[in-house]
CSV table of C-alpha atoms and ligand atoms in Angstrom, one decimal:
chain,number,residue,atom,x,y,z
A,810,MET,CA,30.0,35.5,-26.1
A,811,GLY,CA,31.6,38.6,-26.1
A,812,ASN,CA,34.9,39.6,-24.9
A,813,LYS,CA,34.6,40.5,-21.6
A,814,GLU,CA,37.0,43.4,-20.4
A,815,LYS,CA,36.2,45.9,-20.5
A,816,GLU,CA,38.9,48.5,-20.7
A,817,PRO,CA,39.8,49.9,-17.7
A,818,TYR,CA,38.8,53.2,-16.5
A,819,GLU,CA,40.5,56.2,-18.2
A,820,LYS,CA,41.9,58.9,-15.7
A,821,VAL,CA,38.8,61.6,-16.0
A,822,ASP,CA,41.2,65.3,-15.0
A,823,SER,CA,39.5,66.8,-12.6
A,824,GLN,CA,38.3,69.6,-14.5
A,825,TYR,CA,36.8,68.0,-17.4
A,826,TYR,CA,34.9,65.2,-14.4
A,827,SER,CA,32.9,68.4,-13.0
A,828,GLU,CA,31.5,69.8,-15.8
A,829,TRP,CA,30.7,65.9,-17.2
A,830,TYR,CA,29.2,65.1,-13.7
A,831,ASN,CA,27.0,68.3,-13.9
A,832,GLU,CA,26.5,66.9,-17.0
A,833,VAL,CA,25.2,63.4,-16.1
A,834,VAL,CA,22.9,63.7,-13.8
A,835,GLU,CA,19.8,66.2,-15.7
A,836,LYS,CA,20.9,64.7,-19.0
A,837,SER,CA,19.8,61.1,-17.1
A,838,GLU,CA,16.5,62.2,-15.2
A,839,LEU,CA,18.3,61.8,-12.3
A,840,THR,CA,18.0,64.7,-10.7
A,841,ASP,CA,17.5,69.4,-12.0
A,842,LYS,CA,19.1,71.2,-10.3
A,843,ARG,CA,17.0,75.1,-11.6
A,844,TYR,CA,15.4,75.5,-8.0
A,845,PRO,CA,16.3,78.9,-7.0
A,846,VAL,CA,18.1,78.5,-3.6
A,847,LYS,CA,22.7,77.2,-4.3
A,848,GLY,CA,23.2,73.5,-3.1
A,849,MET,CA,19.0,72.6,-3.4
A,850,ASN,CA,18.2,70.4,-5.7
A,851,ILE,CA,15.2,68.8,-7.0
A,852,TRP,CA,15.0,65.1,-7.3
A,853,LYS,CA,13.9,64.2,-10.0
A,854,PRO,CA,10.3,60.6,-10.1
A,855,TYR,CA,14.5,58.8,-11.3
A,856,GLY,CA,16.5,60.1,-9.1
A,857,TRP,CA,13.7,59.7,-5.8
A,858,GLU,CA,13.3,55.8,-7.5
A,859,LEU,CA,16.8,55.4,-7.2
A,860,MET,CA,17.1,56.5,-4.0
A,861,SER,CA,14.9,55.1,-2.0
A,862,ASN,CA,15.9,52.2,-3.4
A,863,ILE,CA,19.2,52.6,-1.2
A,864,ASP,CA,17.3,53.8,1.5
A,865,SER,CA,14.7,50.8,1.2
A,866,ARG,CA,18.3,49.1,1.5
A,867,THR,CA,19.0,50.1,4.6
A,868,GLU,CA,16.3,50.3,6.4
A,869,LYS,CA,16.2,46.7,5.7
A,870,GLN,CA,19.7,45.7,7.1
A,871,MET,CA,19.0,48.3,9.8
A,872,ARG,CA,15.9,46.2,10.8
A,873,GLU,CA,17.4,43.0,11.0
A,874,THR,CA,20.1,44.5,13.0
A,875,GLY,CA,17.3,45.5,15.8
A,876,HIS,CA,17.1,49.0,14.2
A,877,GLN,CA,13.5,50.6,14.9
A,878,LYS,CA,12.7,54.0,12.9
A,879,VAL,CA,12.2,57.0,14.1
A,880,LYS,CA,11.1,60.6,12.9
A,881,PHE,CA,12.7,63.4,14.3
A,882,PRO,CA,11.0,67.4,14.1
A,883,LEU,CA,13.6,69.3,11.7
A,884,LEU,CA,14.2,71.8,14.1
A,885,ILE,CA,16.7,72.0,17.1
A,886,PRO,CA,16.4,75.1,19.9
A,887,GLU,CA,19.6,77.2,20.2
A,888,ASP,CA,20.0,76.6,24.3
A,889,GLU,CA,19.7,72.4,23.0
A,890,PHE,CA,22.2,72.5,19.9
A,891,GLN,CA,25.0,73.9,22.5
A,892,LYS,CA,24.8,71.7,25.2
A,893,GLU,CA,28.7,69.7,23.7
A,894,ALA,CA,30.9,72.0,23.1
A,895,ASP,CA,32.8,70.5,20.8
A,896,HIS,CA,29.2,70.0,18.6
A,897,ILE,CA,28.9,73.5,18.4
A,898,LYS,CA,32.7,74.1,16.6
A,899,GLY,CA,32.7,72.0,14.5
A,900,PHE,CA,29.4,72.9,13.1
A,901,GLY,CA,29.1,76.4,14.0
A,902,ASP,CA,29.7,77.5,10.6
A,903,GLU,CA,27.3,75.9,9.1
A,904,VAL,CA,24.3,76.4,10.6
A,905,TYR,CA,20.9,77.8,9.7
A,906,TRP,CA,18.9,79.8,11.8
A,907,VAL,CA,15.0,80.4,12.6
A,908,THR,CA,14.7,83.1,14.8
A,909,ARG,CA,11.4,84.8,13.5
A,910,ALA,CA,7.9,83.4,13.8
A,911,GLY,CA,6.6,86.7,10.4
A,912,SER,CA,7.0,90.3,12.4
A,913,ASN,CA,7.0,88.3,15.8
A,914,GLU,CA,11.4,87.0,17.5
A,915,LEU,CA,10.6,84.1,18.3
A,916,ASP,CA,12.6,84.1,22.7
A,917,ILE,CA,14.7,80.7,22.2
A,918,PRO,CA,16.1,80.4,18.5
A,919,LEU,CA,16.2,77.7,16.1
A,920,LEU,CA,17.8,75.9,14.0
A,921,LEU,CA,18.2,73.3,11.2
A,922,ARG,CA,19.3,70.1,12.2
A,923,PRO,CA,22.8,69.5,11.1
A,924,THR,CA,22.4,66.4,12.2
A,925,SER,CA,19.7,65.3,14.7
A,926,GLU,CA,22.5,64.2,17.6
A,927,THR,CA,21.3,67.8,19.6
A,928,ALA,CA,17.7,66.8,18.9
A,929,MET,CA,17.5,63.8,19.8
A,930,TYR,CA,19.8,63.5,23.0
A,931,PRO,CA,17.4,65.4,25.2
A,932,VAL,CA,14.4,63.0,24.8
A,933,PHE,CA,16.8,60.2,24.6
A,934,ASP,CA,17.5,60.6,28.9
A,935,LEU,CA,13.9,61.1,29.6
A,936,TRP,CA,13.4,57.1,27.2
A,937,ILE,CA,15.9,55.2,29.0
A,938,ARG,CA,15.3,54.8,32.9
A,939,SER,CA,17.7,51.6,33.5
A,940,HIS,CA,19.5,48.0,32.1
A,941,ALA,CA,16.7,46.9,30.7
A,942,ASP,CA,16.2,50.1,28.0
A,943,LEU,CA,19.4,49.7,26.4
A,944,PRO,CA,20.3,48.5,24.0
A,945,LEU,CA,18.5,51.8,22.2
A,946,LYS,CA,18.6,51.3,18.3
A,947,ILE,CA,17.1,53.7,15.9
A,948,PHE,CA,17.5,54.6,12.9
A,949,GLN,CA,15.4,58.0,10.7
A,950,MET,CA,16.4,59.4,6.7
A,951,VAL,CA,15.3,63.1,6.8
A,952,ASN,CA,16.5,66.3,5.9
A,953,VAL,CA,20.0,67.3,6.8
A,954,PHE,CA,20.1,71.5,6.9
A,955,ARG,CA,24.5,72.7,6.3
A,956,TYR,CA,25.6,75.3,5.2
A,957,GLU,CA,28.5,74.6,2.4
A,958,THR,CA,30.4,77.0,1.8
A,959,LYS,CA,33.3,75.3,-1.3
A,960,GLN,CA,31.4,74.6,-4.8
A,961,THR,CA,28.6,73.3,-4.1
A,962,ARG,CA,27.7,70.1,-7.1
A,963,ALA,CA,25.0,67.6,-6.8
A,964,PHE,CA,24.3,64.6,-3.9
A,965,THR,CA,28.2,64.9,-3.1
A,966,ARG,CA,28.3,68.9,-1.7
A,967,MET,CA,24.8,69.9,-1.3
A,968,ARG,CA,22.9,72.7,1.6
A,969,GLU,CA,19.9,70.3,1.4
A,970,ILE,CA,21.2,66.8,2.6
A,971,HIS,CA,18.5,63.7,2.3
A,972,PHE,CA,20.0,61.6,5.2
A,973,PHE,CA,20.1,58.8,6.8
A,974,GLU,CA,21.1,58.1,10.6
A,975,ALA,CA,21.1,55.8,13.4
A,976,HIS,CA,22.2,56.2,16.7
A,977,THR,CA,22.6,53.7,19.2
A,978,CYS,CA,22.8,53.7,23.3
A,979,HIS,CA,24.9,50.7,25.1
A,980,GLU,CA,25.4,49.9,28.9
A,981,THR,CA,29.6,49.6,28.1
A,982,ALA,CA,31.7,50.9,25.9
A,983,GLU,CA,32.4,46.9,24.7
A,984,GLU,CA,29.1,46.9,23.7
A,985,ALA,CA,29.9,50.0,21.7
A,986,GLU,CA,32.9,49.1,20.0
A,987,GLU,CA,30.4,46.0,18.8
A,988,GLN,CA,28.2,48.0,17.0
A,989,ILE,CA,30.9,49.3,15.4
A,990,LYS,CA,31.2,46.0,14.1
A,991,GLU,CA,27.6,45.6,13.2
A,992,ASP,CA,27.7,48.7,10.8
A,993,LEU,CA,30.3,48.6,8.8
A,994,GLU,CA,29.2,44.8,8.6
A,995,ILE,CA,26.2,46.6,7.2
A,996,MET,CA,27.8,48.8,5.0
A,997,GLU,CA,30.4,46.1,3.2
A,998,GLN,CA,26.8,44.4,2.7
A,999,LEU,CA,25.6,47.4,0.8
A,1000,SER,CA,29.1,48.9,-1.0
A,1001,LYS,CA,28.5,45.2,-2.7
A,1002,LYS,CA,25.6,46.5,-3.7
A,1003,LEU,CA,26.1,49.3,-4.6
A,1004,CYS,CA,29.3,48.2,-6.3
A,1005,LEU,CA,30.8,51.0,-4.0
A,1006,PRO,CA,34.9,48.7,-2.8
A,1007,ASN,CA,36.5,51.7,0.3
A,1008,LEU,CA,38.9,52.5,2.5
A,1009,GLU,CA,37.6,52.8,6.4
A,1010,LEU,CA,39.8,54.8,7.9
A,1011,LYS,CA,40.2,55.4,11.4
A,1012,ARG,CA,39.8,59.6,11.3
A,1013,THR,CA,42.4,61.9,12.6
A,1014,GLU,CA,42.3,63.6,15.8
A,1015,TRP,CA,41.3,67.0,13.5
A,1016,ASP,CA,39.1,65.9,11.2
A,1017,LYS,CA,36.0,63.2,13.0
A,1018,PHE,CA,32.4,63.9,14.2
A,1019,PRO,CA,32.3,66.7,16.6
A,1020,GLY,CA,32.2,66.2,20.4
A,1021,GLY,CA,32.3,62.0,19.4
A,1022,GLU,CA,35.4,60.0,20.7
A,1023,TYR,CA,36.2,59.0,16.9
A,1024,THR,CA,35.0,58.5,13.5
A,1025,VAL,CA,35.8,55.9,11.1
A,1026,GLY,CA,35.3,57.5,7.5
A,1027,VAL,CA,34.6,55.1,4.4
A,1028,ASP,CA,36.1,56.1,1.3
A,1029,SER,CA,35.4,55.0,-2.2
A,1030,LEU,CA,37.9,56.5,-4.6
A,1031,LEU,CA,36.8,58.7,-7.3
A,1032,PRO,CA,38.0,58.3,-10.7
A,1033,THR,CA,39.8,61.4,-10.3
A,1034,GLY,CA,41.8,60.5,-8.2
A,1035,ARG,CA,40.0,61.4,-5.4
A,1036,LEU,CA,38.3,60.0,-2.2
A,1037,LEU,CA,35.4,60.0,-1.8
A,1038,GLN,CA,34.1,60.1,2.5
A,1039,ILE,CA,30.2,57.7,1.1
A,1040,ALA,CA,29.5,57.1,5.3
A,1041,GLY,CA,31.0,58.0,8.5
A,1042,ILE,CA,31.1,55.3,11.8
A,1043,HIS,CA,31.3,57.2,15.0
A,1044,GLN,CA,32.7,56.0,18.5
A,1045,TYR,CA,31.6,58.9,21.4
A,1046,LYS,CA,32.3,57.1,23.5
A,1047,THR,CA,30.1,58.6,27.1
A,1048,ASN,CA,30.7,61.8,25.3
A,1049,PHE,CA,27.9,63.2,24.7
A,1050,ALA,CA,26.3,61.5,27.6
A,1051,GLU,CA,27.8,63.6,29.5
A,1052,ALA,CA,26.4,66.5,28.4
A,1053,TYR,CA,23.0,65.3,27.8
A,1054,ASP,CA,22.8,63.5,30.8
A,1055,ILE,CA,21.5,60.5,29.5
A,1056,THR,CA,21.9,57.5,32.5
A,1057,TYR,CA,20.4,54.4,33.3
A,1058,GLU,CA,20.8,52.9,36.4
A,1059,ASP,CA,22.4,49.8,36.1
A,1060,GLU,CA,22.2,46.3,38.4
A,1061,GLU,CA,22.6,47.5,41.2
A,1062,GLY,CA,20.9,50.7,41.2
A,1063,GLU,CA,24.1,52.8,40.0
A,1064,HIS,CA,23.6,56.2,37.6
A,1065,ARG,CA,25.1,54.7,34.7
A,1066,PRO,CA,26.3,57.4,31.4
A,1067,VAL,CA,25.5,55.4,28.1
A,1068,HIS,CA,27.4,54.8,25.8
A,1069,GLN,CA,26.9,56.1,22.0
A,1070,THR,CA,27.7,55.1,19.0
A,1071,THR,CA,26.2,57.0,15.5
A,1072,TYR,CA,26.1,56.0,12.1
A,1073,GLY,CA,25.4,57.9,8.8
A,1074,MET,CA,24.9,58.0,5.3
A,1075,SER,CA,23.7,60.7,2.5
A,1076,ALA,CA,23.4,61.5,-1.3
A,1077,ARG,CA,26.8,61.3,-1.8
A,1078,LEU,CA,26.4,57.5,-2.3
A,1079,VAL,CA,24.7,58.4,-5.2
A,1080,GLY,CA,27.5,60.2,-6.8
A,1081,ALA,CA,30.4,57.7,-5.6
A,1082,ILE,CA,28.1,55.2,-8.1
A,1083,ILE,CA,27.4,58.1,-11.0
A,1084,GLY,CA,31.0,59.0,-11.0
A,1085,ILE,CA,32.8,56.4,-10.3
A,1086,HIS,CA,30.7,54.1,-13.2
A,1087,GLY,CA,29.7,57.3,-15.6
A,1088,ASP,CA,30.9,56.4,-18.1
A,1089,GLU,CA,31.3,59.2,-21.6
A,1090,LYS,CA,27.5,57.5,-22.6
A,1091,GLY,CA,25.9,58.7,-19.5
A,1092,ILE,CA,25.4,56.6,-16.0
A,1093,VAL,CA,25.5,53.2,-15.5
A,1094,LEU,CA,23.6,52.3,-12.4
A,1095,PRO,CA,24.5,49.0,-10.8
A,1096,PRO,CA,20.9,46.4,-11.2
A,1097,ALA,CA,20.1,46.2,-7.2
A,1098,ILE,CA,19.1,49.5,-7.0
A,1099,ALA,CA,18.9,51.0,-10.8
A,1100,PRO,CA,14.6,51.8,-11.2
A,1101,ILE,CA,15.0,50.4,-13.9
A,1102,GLN,CA,16.9,46.8,-14.4
A,1103,VAL,CA,16.0,45.9,-17.9
A,1104,ARG,CA,14.3,48.3,-20.7
A,1105,ILE,CA,12.5,46.3,-24.1
A,1106,ILE,CA,13.2,48.6,-27.0
A,1107,PRO,CA,10.9,46.7,-30.2
A,1108,ILE,CA,12.6,47.2,-33.1
A,1109,THR,CA,9.4,47.9,-35.7
A,1110,TYR,CA,9.5,47.7,-39.4
A,1111,GLY,CA,6.0,46.9,-41.2
A,1112,ASP,CA,3.6,44.9,-40.9
A,1113,GLU,CA,5.6,42.5,-37.6
A,1114,GLU,CA,4.5,45.6,-35.3
A,1115,ASP,CA,2.1,44.2,-33.9
A,1116,GLU,CA,3.3,40.6,-33.4
A,1117,ILE,CA,7.0,42.2,-31.6
A,1118,LEU,CA,5.2,44.2,-29.3
A,1119,LYS,CA,2.8,41.3,-28.2
A,1120,TYR,CA,6.6,38.9,-28.5
A,1121,CYS,CA,7.8,42.3,-26.6
A,1122,ALA,CA,5.1,42.5,-23.7
A,1123,ASP,CA,5.1,39.3,-23.3
A,1124,LEU,CA,8.2,39.1,-21.9
A,1125,LYS,CA,7.4,42.0,-19.9
A,1126,GLU,CA,5.1,40.1,-18.6
A,1127,ASN,CA,7.1,37.2,-17.4
A,1128,LEU,CA,10.4,38.7,-16.2
A,1129,GLU,CA,7.7,40.9,-14.4
A,1130,SER,CA,5.7,38.2,-12.4
A,1131,ALA,CA,9.3,37.1,-11.6
A,1132,GLY,CA,10.1,40.3,-9.7
A,1133,ILE,CA,12.6,42.0,-12.5
A,1134,ARG,CA,11.4,46.3,-12.7
A,1135,VAL,CA,11.5,47.0,-15.9
A,1136,ASP,CA,10.0,48.4,-18.8
A,1137,ILE,CA,9.3,49.0,-22.6
A,1138,ASP,CA,10.3,51.6,-24.7
A,1139,ASP,CA,7.1,52.2,-26.9
A,1140,ARG,CA,7.5,55.7,-28.5
A,1141,GLU,CA,5.9,55.6,-31.8
A,1142,ASP,CA,7.9,58.6,-32.7
A,1143,GLU,CA,11.4,57.6,-31.4
A,1144,ARG,CA,13.5,55.7,-33.4
A,1145,PRO,CA,15.8,53.1,-32.3
A,1146,GLY,CA,19.6,54.5,-32.0
A,1147,SER,CA,18.0,57.8,-29.3
A,1148,LYS,CA,16.3,55.3,-27.5
A,1149,PHE,CA,19.3,53.5,-26.8
A,1150,TYR,CA,20.8,56.6,-26.1
A,1151,GLU,CA,18.7,57.0,-23.4
A,1152,ALA,CA,18.4,53.9,-22.1
A,1153,GLU,CA,22.7,54.5,-22.1
A,1154,MET,CA,22.2,57.9,-20.3
A,1155,LYS,CA,19.9,56.6,-17.5
A,1156,GLY,CA,22.4,53.5,-16.9
A,1157,ILE,CA,19.7,51.6,-17.1
A,1158,PRO,CA,21.7,48.0,-16.7
A,1159,LEU,CA,20.1,45.7,-19.0
A,1160,ARG,CA,18.6,45.9,-21.9
A,1161,ILE,CA,16.5,44.0,-24.8
A,1162,ASP,CA,16.7,44.4,-28.6
A,1163,VAL,CA,13.4,42.2,-30.2
A,1164,GLY,CA,12.8,43.3,-34.5
A,1165,SER,CA,12.0,41.0,-36.2
A,1166,ASN,CA,15.0,38.1,-36.7
A,1167,GLU,CA,14.8,37.7,-32.5
A,1168,LEU,CA,11.6,36.7,-32.9
A,1169,GLU,CA,11.7,34.1,-35.9
A,1170,ASP,CA,14.3,32.3,-33.6
A,1171,GLU,CA,12.3,32.9,-30.1
A,1172,SER,CA,15.4,35.1,-28.7
A,1173,ILE,CA,16.2,37.9,-27.1
A,1174,THR,CA,19.0,40.7,-28.0
A,1175,LEU,CA,21.0,41.5,-24.8
A,1176,VAL,CA,22.8,44.9,-23.9
A,1177,ARG,CA,24.4,44.6,-20.4
A,1178,ARG,CA,25.3,48.6,-20.7
A,1179,ASP,CA,28.4,48.1,-18.6
A,1180,GLU,CA,29.8,46.5,-21.8
A,1181,GLY,CA,28.3,47.6,-24.3
A,1182,GLU,CA,28.4,43.9,-26.3
A,1183,LYS,CA,25.5,42.1,-27.5
A,1184,ARG,CA,24.4,39.3,-27.2
A,1185,GLU,CA,21.5,36.3,-28.0
A,1186,TYR,CA,19.7,34.1,-25.7
A,1187,SER,CA,16.6,31.8,-25.8
A,1188,ILE,CA,14.1,32.8,-24.3
A,1189,GLU,CA,13.8,30.0,-22.4
A,1190,GLY,CA,14.3,29.6,-18.8
A,1191,LEU,CA,15.0,34.1,-19.2
A,1192,VAL,CA,13.7,35.0,-16.6
A,1193,GLU,CA,17.5,33.1,-15.0
A,1194,THR,CA,19.6,34.9,-17.6
A,1195,ILE,CA,18.2,37.8,-16.4
A,1196,GLU,CA,19.4,37.3,-12.8
A,1197,LYS,CA,22.7,35.6,-13.3
A,1198,GLU,CA,23.1,39.0,-15.7
A,1199,MET,CA,22.7,41.2,-13.8
A,1200,GLU,CA,24.1,39.4,-10.9
A,1201,ASN,CA,27.7,39.4,-13.0
A,1202,MET,CA,27.1,42.8,-14.3
A,1203,GLU,CA,27.2,43.5,-10.5
A,1204,GLU,CA,30.1,41.8,-9.4
A,1205,ASP,CA,32.2,42.9,-12.3
A,1206,MET,CA,31.1,46.8,-11.6
A,1207,TYR,CA,32.5,45.8,-8.2
A,1208,ARG,CA,35.7,44.5,-8.9
A,1209,LYS,CA,36.8,46.8,-11.6
A,1210,ALA,CA,36.3,49.9,-9.2
A,1211,GLU,CA,37.9,47.5,-6.2
A,1212,GLU,CA,40.6,47.1,-9.0
A,1213,PHE,CA,41.1,51.0,-10.5
A,1214,LEU,CA,41.1,51.6,-6.1
A,1215,TYR,CA,43.8,48.9,-4.8
A,1216,ASP,CA,46.3,50.5,-7.9
A,1217,ASN,CA,46.2,53.4,-7.1
A,1218,ILE,CA,47.2,53.0,-3.5
A,1219,VAL,CA,50.4,53.8,-4.2
A,1220,ASP,CA,53.6,54.1,-0.8
A,1221,ALA,CA,55.5,56.8,0.0
A,1222,GLU,CA,59.1,57.0,0.8
A,1223,ASP,CA,59.9,60.6,0.8
A,1224,ILE,CA,57.3,64.0,0.2
A,1225,ALA,CA,58.8,64.3,-3.4
A,1226,ASP,CA,56.7,61.5,-4.3
A,1227,ILE,CA,53.7,62.6,-3.4
A,1228,THR,CA,53.3,64.6,-7.0
A,1229,GLU,CA,50.2,62.7,-8.3
A,1230,GLU,CA,46.3,62.2,-7.2
A,1231,LYS,CA,46.2,59.2,-6.0
A,1232,VAL,CA,45.8,57.2,-2.9
A,1233,TYR,CA,49.8,57.9,-0.7
A,1234,ARG,CA,50.3,55.4,1.6
A,1235,ILE,CA,53.2,56.9,4.5
A,1236,GLY,CA,54.2,56.1,6.9
A,1237,TRP,CA,52.9,58.3,9.9
A,1238,CYS,CA,54.2,58.7,14.3
A,1239,GLY,CA,50.5,59.7,14.8
A,1240,ASP,CA,51.1,63.3,16.3
A,1241,ARG,CA,49.2,65.8,15.1
A,1242,GLU,CA,51.6,68.7,14.5
A,1243,CYS,CA,53.9,65.9,12.2
A,1244,GLY,CA,50.6,64.9,10.3
A,1245,GLN,CA,49.3,68.2,10.1
A,1246,ASN,CA,53.0,69.1,8.6
A,1247,ILE,CA,53.0,66.3,6.2
A,1248,GLU,CA,49.2,68.0,5.2
A,1249,GLU,CA,50.6,71.3,5.1
A,1250,ARG,CA,53.7,70.7,2.9
A,1251,THR,CA,51.6,67.9,0.5
A,1252,ASP,CA,48.2,69.8,0.3
A,1253,ARG,CA,46.5,66.5,0.9
A,1254,HIS,CA,44.8,65.3,4.2
A,1255,ILE,CA,46.0,62.8,5.5
A,1256,LEU,CA,42.4,60.3,6.6
A,1257,GLY,CA,43.4,58.2,9.2
A,1258,THR,CA,44.4,54.0,9.4
A,1259,LEU,CA,43.0,51.8,8.7
A,1260,TYR,CA,40.1,50.2,11.0
A,1261,GLU,CA,41.7,47.1,11.3
A,1262,GLY,CA,44.9,48.1,11.4
A,1263,GLU,CA,47.9,47.1,8.9
A,1264,GLU,CA,51.4,45.7,9.7
A,1265,PHE,CA,54.2,48.9,8.2
A,1266,GLU,CA,57.6,49.2,8.0
A,1267,ARG,CA,58.6,52.9,6.9
A,1268,GLY,CA,59.0,56.2,9.2
A,1269,CYS,CA,57.3,59.2,10.1
A,1270,LEU,CA,57.1,60.8,6.8
A,1271,ASN,CA,57.5,63.9,9.1
A,1272,CYS,CA,59.5,63.1,11.8
A,1273,GLY,CA,61.1,59.6,10.3
A,1274,ASP,CA,60.6,58.5,14.3
A,1275,GLU,CA,60.4,54.9,13.4
A,1276,ASN,CA,57.5,53.3,15.6
A,1277,ALA,CA,54.7,55.0,12.7
A,1278,ASP,CA,51.3,53.4,10.9
A,1279,ALA,CA,51.1,53.1,7.3
A,1280,ALA,CA,48.3,56.8,6.9
A,1281,TYR,CA,46.4,57.1,4.2
A,1282,LEU,CA,46.9,61.1,2.5
A,1283,CYS,CA,45.1,62.0,-0.5
A,1284,LYS,CA,42.9,65.1,-1.9
A,1285,LYS,CA,39.1,64.8,-0.7
A,1286,GLU,CA,35.7,65.9,-2.4
B,371,ZN,ZN1,56.6,62.2,13.2
C-alpha cells in the first residue's frame, strides 16, 4: 500500500489559474467554447453527463423532502416582471429582452427569465386558495439568462446558465425558516458527495437576493484564495407575496400572504469541482457523480492479447452488474501512455490496468486519480474493493479541500493586515456604512456572517464598536 497523503494544495496564482482552468474545461471534454455567442457554451456529452448526475442527485433529495418538479415557460411578460421594485432594480441590467416577432413589435415586451420568481408567482396566486394548499414546494431545472458584463468563464460566469431553483410557500414565518434549515441540510449532504466543503454565510443587506428578506450564500474556496458562491438560499418572508398578491385563507377564513423561500444552484457546482480538485494533469471528479467511475485499460503485447481483453471484459461485466459506471479503453491505435493521459485529464476516479502480470496473478492494478499511486488487488471481492476505494477517495477529497479552506481563514485585527488572497475573519458592527467602508478600503467583499452564528471577541474593524460579529471578508470569484 502506498503513502496515502497527497502533497498539500499548491496555491495557484490567479493568472495561471485562469489559463489552466480555461484549458482543462475543453481538454477534459466537458465543454466546447466555440459557440458564436459570448457566454454561451456547448455542453459536450461528457460534461452534460456530469451535470445530469449532479441534477439527479438533487432531484432525488428534492423528492425525498416533498418537493415536486415543474417546468415554467422561458419568457416572462414585462408587466409581471415589474411588480417587485427591488427585484427589477437588482436584475434590470442583466435582462435579455424579446421585443419583436418577425417584423412586428410585440404589444408587451417579453424577457428571458434571469430567475423564475416573476414567472411563477402570478400563477401561485391562482394555485393557492386555502391553507390546505400549503406548503407548496416545487423545483425546476432550466436555463436562465443573465447578461454578465465581466469576463465570462465556463460554468462559473455564463450568460446562459444551467440552473436549479426550488420555490416554496408556507403559512407562517416559522415554517419558512424551517425550510431554510432543510435546504441547508440538503446542501450539506450534496456538498459531501461533490467534495465541496463550504461556508454558509448570511449575506449583507446590500448583497442579498433582490427583493428578498435575507440570503444565505454557500461559498467554496478556490485555490486562488477567492470564494465562489455555489448555492443561494433565500428567505423572502412576504415581500413577493405582497407584490404578487399570493394569499391563502386560514382556518378562521382570514386571507393572509404566504411566506416564501427559494433555493438556487447552477453549473457553478461543476466549475467549483474543477477549480478545487483539479491539478496539472487535468480535472479530478468525485466518484459519486463521475460519468465514468472506473476505466479499465488493457495493456496488451503479443499473443496474450485475446486473453487480456477477455479478462477485462469480465471485470467490466462484474462491476457493471453492481451498478458501477465502467468502461474499457481498448482502442488499438493508442499507446497505454496516451490512454493514461486521457483518463487523468478527464478526472476518471479509478483506473484499472491489466497486463500479463495481472492476468497471471488474477489481480488488477488500481490507480486512484487523486493519488496517482499503483496498488495491486486480487480480483476476489473486486466490487467491494472498488466501492471502498471510491468511498475513501470521496472522503479524502472532501477532507483535503476542507483543510485548505480552514487553513486559509485568517483573523485580521487591522486593515493593514489584509494583503493576501485569503479569507479574513474580521469584526463588523453590522452598520452598512462601516461595512462598505471596509469593503472599499480592503478592495474585498464582506460575504457575511456564519448562518449558525459564532462567538467573536473583537471590535468592528472600521469603527471599533465592541459589539461586533465575525464577518468573512474575501475577494469573490
Ligand atoms: Zn462599525
